[in-house]
PDB file of C-alpha atoms in Angstrom:
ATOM      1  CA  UNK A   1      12.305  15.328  25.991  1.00 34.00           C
ATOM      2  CA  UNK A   2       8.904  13.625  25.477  1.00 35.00           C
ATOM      3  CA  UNK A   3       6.443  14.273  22.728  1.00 39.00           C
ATOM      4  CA  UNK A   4       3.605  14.320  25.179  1.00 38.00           C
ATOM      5  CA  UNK A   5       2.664  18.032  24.586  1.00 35.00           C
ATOM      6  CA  UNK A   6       2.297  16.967  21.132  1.00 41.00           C
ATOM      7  CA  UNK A   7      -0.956  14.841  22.225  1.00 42.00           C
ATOM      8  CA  UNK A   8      -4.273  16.145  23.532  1.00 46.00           C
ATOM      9  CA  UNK A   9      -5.149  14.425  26.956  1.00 38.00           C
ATOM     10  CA  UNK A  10      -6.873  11.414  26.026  1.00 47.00           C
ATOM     11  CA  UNK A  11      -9.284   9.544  29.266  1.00 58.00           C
ATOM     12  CA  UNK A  12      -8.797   6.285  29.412  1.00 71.00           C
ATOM     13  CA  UNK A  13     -12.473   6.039  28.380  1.00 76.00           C
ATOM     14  CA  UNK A  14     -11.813   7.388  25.538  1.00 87.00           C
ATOM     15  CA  UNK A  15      -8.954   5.109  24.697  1.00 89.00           C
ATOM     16  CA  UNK A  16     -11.704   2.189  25.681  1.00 91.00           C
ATOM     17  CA  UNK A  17     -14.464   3.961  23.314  1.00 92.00           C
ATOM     18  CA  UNK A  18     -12.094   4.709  21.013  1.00 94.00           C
ATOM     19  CA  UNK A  19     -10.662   0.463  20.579  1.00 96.00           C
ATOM     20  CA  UNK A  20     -14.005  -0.705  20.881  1.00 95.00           C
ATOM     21  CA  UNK A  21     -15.096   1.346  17.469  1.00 95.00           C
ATOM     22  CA  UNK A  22     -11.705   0.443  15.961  1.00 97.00           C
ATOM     23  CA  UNK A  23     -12.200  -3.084  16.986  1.00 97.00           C
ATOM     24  CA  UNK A  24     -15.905  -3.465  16.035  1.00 97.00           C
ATOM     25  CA  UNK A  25     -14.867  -1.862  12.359  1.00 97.00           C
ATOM     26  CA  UNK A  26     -12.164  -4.265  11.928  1.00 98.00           C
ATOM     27  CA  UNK A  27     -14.688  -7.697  12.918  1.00 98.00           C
ATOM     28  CA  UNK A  28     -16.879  -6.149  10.737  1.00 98.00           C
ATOM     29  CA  UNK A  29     -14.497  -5.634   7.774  1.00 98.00           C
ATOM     30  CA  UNK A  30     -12.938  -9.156   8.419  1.00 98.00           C
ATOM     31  CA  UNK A  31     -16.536 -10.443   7.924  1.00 98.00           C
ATOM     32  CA  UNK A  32     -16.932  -8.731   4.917  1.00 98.00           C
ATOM     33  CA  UNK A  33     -13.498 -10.432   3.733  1.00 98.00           C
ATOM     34  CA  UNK A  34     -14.888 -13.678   4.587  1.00 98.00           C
ATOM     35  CA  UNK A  35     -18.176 -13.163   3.021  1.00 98.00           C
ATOM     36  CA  UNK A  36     -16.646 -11.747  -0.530  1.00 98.00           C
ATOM     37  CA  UNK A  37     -13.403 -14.489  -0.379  1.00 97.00           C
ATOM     38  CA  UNK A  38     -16.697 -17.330  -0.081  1.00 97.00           C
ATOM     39  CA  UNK A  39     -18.696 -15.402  -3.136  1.00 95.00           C
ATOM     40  CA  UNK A  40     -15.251 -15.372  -5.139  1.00 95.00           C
ATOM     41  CA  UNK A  41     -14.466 -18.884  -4.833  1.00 94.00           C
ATOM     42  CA  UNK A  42     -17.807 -19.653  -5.542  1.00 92.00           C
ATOM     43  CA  UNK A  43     -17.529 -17.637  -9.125  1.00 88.00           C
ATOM     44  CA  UNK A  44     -14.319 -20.059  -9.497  1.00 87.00           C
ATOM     45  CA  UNK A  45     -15.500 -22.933  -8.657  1.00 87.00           C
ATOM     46  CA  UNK A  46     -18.596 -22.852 -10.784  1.00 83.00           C
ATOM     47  CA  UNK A  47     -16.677 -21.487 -13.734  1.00 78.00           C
ATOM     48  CA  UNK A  48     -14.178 -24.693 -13.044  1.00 76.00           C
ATOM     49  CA  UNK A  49     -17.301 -26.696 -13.922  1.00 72.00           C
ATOM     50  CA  UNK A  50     -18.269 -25.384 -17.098  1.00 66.00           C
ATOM     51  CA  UNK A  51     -16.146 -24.388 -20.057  1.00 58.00           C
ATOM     52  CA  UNK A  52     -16.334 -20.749 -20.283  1.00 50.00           C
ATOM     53  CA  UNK A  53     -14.980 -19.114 -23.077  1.00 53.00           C
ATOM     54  CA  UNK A  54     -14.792 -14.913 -21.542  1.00 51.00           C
ATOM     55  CA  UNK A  55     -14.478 -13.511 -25.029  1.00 54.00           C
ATOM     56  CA  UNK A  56     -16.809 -16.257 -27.055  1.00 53.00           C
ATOM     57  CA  UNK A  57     -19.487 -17.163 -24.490  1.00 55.00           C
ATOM     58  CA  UNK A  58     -22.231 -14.707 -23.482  1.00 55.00           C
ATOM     59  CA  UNK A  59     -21.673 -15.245 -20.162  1.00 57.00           C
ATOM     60  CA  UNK A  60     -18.372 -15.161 -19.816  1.00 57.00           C
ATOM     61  CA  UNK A  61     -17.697 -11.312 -20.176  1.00 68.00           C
ATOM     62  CA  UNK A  62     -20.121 -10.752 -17.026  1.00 83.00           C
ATOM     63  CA  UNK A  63     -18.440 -13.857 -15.324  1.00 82.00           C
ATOM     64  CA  UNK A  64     -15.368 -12.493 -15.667  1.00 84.00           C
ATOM     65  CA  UNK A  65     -16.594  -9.219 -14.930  1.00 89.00           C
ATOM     66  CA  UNK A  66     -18.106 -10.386 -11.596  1.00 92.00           C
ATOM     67  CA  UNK A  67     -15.064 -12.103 -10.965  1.00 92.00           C
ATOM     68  CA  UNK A  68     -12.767  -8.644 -11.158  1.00 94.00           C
ATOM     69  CA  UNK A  69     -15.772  -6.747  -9.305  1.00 96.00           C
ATOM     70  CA  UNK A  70     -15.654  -9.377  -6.396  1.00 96.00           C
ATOM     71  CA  UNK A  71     -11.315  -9.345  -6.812  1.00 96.00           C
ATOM     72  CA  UNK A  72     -11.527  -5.792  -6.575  1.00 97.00           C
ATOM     73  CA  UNK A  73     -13.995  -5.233  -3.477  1.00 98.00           C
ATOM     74  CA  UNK A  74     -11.632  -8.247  -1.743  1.00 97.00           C
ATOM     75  CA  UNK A  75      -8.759  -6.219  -2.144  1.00 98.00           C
ATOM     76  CA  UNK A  76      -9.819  -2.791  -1.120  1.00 98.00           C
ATOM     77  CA  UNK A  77     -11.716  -4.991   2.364  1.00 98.00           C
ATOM     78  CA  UNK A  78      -7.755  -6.164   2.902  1.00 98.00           C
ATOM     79  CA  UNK A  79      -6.513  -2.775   2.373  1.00 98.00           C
ATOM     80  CA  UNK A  80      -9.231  -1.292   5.340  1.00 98.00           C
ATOM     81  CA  UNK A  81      -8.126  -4.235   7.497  1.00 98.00           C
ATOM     82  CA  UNK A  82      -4.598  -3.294   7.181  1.00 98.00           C
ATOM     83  CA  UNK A  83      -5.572  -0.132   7.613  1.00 97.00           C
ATOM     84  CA  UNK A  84      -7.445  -0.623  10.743  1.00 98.00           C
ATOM     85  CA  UNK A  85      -4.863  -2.795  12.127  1.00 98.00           C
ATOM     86  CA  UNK A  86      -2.409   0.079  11.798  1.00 97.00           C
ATOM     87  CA  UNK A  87      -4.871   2.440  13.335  1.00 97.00           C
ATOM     88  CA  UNK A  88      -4.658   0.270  16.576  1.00 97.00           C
ATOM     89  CA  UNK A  89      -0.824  -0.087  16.645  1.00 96.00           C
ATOM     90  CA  UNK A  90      -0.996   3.789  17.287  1.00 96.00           C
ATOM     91  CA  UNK A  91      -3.324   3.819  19.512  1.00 96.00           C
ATOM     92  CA  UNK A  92      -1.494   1.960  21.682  1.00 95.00           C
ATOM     93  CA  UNK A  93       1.544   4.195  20.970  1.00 94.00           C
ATOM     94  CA  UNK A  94      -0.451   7.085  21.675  1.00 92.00           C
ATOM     95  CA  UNK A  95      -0.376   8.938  18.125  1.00 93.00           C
ATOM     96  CA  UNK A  96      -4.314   7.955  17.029  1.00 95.00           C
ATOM     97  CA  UNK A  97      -5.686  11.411  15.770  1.00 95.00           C
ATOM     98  CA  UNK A  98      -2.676  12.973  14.936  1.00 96.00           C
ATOM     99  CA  UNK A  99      -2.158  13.849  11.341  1.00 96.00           C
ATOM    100  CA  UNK A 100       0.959  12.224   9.975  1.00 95.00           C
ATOM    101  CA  UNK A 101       1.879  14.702   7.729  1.00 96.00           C
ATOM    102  CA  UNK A 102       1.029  17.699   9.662  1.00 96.00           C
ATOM    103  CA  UNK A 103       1.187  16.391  13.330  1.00 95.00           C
ATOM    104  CA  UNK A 104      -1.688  18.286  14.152  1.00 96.00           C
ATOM    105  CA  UNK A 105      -5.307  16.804  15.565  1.00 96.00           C
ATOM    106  CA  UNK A 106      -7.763  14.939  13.040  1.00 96.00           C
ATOM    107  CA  UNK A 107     -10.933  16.342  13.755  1.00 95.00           C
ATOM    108  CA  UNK A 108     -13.716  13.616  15.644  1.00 93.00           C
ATOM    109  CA  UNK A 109     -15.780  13.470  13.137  1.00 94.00           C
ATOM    110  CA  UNK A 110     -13.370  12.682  10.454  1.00 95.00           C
ATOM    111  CA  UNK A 111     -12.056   9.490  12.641  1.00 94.00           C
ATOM    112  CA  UNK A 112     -16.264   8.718  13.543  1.00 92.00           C
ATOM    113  CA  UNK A 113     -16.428   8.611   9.369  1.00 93.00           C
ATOM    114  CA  UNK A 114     -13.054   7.209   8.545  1.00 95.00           C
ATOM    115  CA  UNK A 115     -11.733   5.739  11.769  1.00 95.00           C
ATOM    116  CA  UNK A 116      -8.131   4.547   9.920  1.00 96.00           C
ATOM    117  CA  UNK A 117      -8.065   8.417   8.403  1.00 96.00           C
ATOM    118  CA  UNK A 118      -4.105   9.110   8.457  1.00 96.00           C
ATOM    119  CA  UNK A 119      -4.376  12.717   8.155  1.00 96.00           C
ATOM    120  CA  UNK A 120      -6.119  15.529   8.843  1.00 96.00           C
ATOM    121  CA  UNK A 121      -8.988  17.311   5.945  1.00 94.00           C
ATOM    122  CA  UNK A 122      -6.038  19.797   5.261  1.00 95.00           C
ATOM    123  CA  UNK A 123      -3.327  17.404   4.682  1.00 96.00           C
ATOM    124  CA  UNK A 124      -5.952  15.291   2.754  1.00 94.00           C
ATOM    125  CA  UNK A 125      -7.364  17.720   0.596  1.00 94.00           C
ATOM    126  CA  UNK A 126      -3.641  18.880  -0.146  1.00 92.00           C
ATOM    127  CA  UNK A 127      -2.294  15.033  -1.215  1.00 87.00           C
ATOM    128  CA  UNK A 128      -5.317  15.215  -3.554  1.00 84.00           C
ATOM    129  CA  UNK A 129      -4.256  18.117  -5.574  1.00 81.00           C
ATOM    130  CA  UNK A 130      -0.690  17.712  -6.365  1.00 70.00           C
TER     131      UNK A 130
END
């Protein structure tokens, strides 16, 4: 038996609308990537020049600060991209905006805000409290 019931009718427009946002987040994101993998190098590189001593130096606590701050932002862009990537692959299999916990619809404007989102505000708000 197919799960089609399970899915709202979805134009082909929509589909269209729907990949161009997705795709347009995820050029966007991989920018971003390349912009903060540049700025992190950069830290290293100049740090590679000088001898900086993080606890002794000054400097060095906000280098190495900077450093973890840049890290950090680099690692949540790759987690998005992932994220969006994923969001695709079910688009094309026809479960985009369906709650994976619930199976239900994720509302519009939670996928115009979060366009990866997973789950619905329910299922969300629920994995937050336990």
């Amino acid at each position: 038996m197919s799960d089609s019931h399970h899915h709202a009718p979805v134009s082909s427009a929509d589909d269209d609308a729907t990949r161009e946002r997705l795709t347009d987040a995820r050029d966007a994101t991989s920018a971003q990537i390349a912009a903060l993998s540049r700025e992190y190098d950069g830290i290293v590189e100049a740090n590679s020049l000088v001898a900086v001593d993080d606890e002794h130096d000054p400097e060095g606590s906000s280098t190495a600060f900077e450093r973890a701050h840049i890290g950090a932002l680099l690692g949540q862009a790759r987690d998005h991209l992932a994220a969006l990537d994923l969001a695709l692959e079910r688009l094309d299999r026809g479960g985009y905006g369906r709650c994976e916990v619930c199976g239900g619809p994720i509302p519009p404007e939670r996928l115009d805000v979060l366009p990866a989102a997973t789950t619905c505000v329910r299922c969300a708000a629920a994995s937050r409290t336990r």
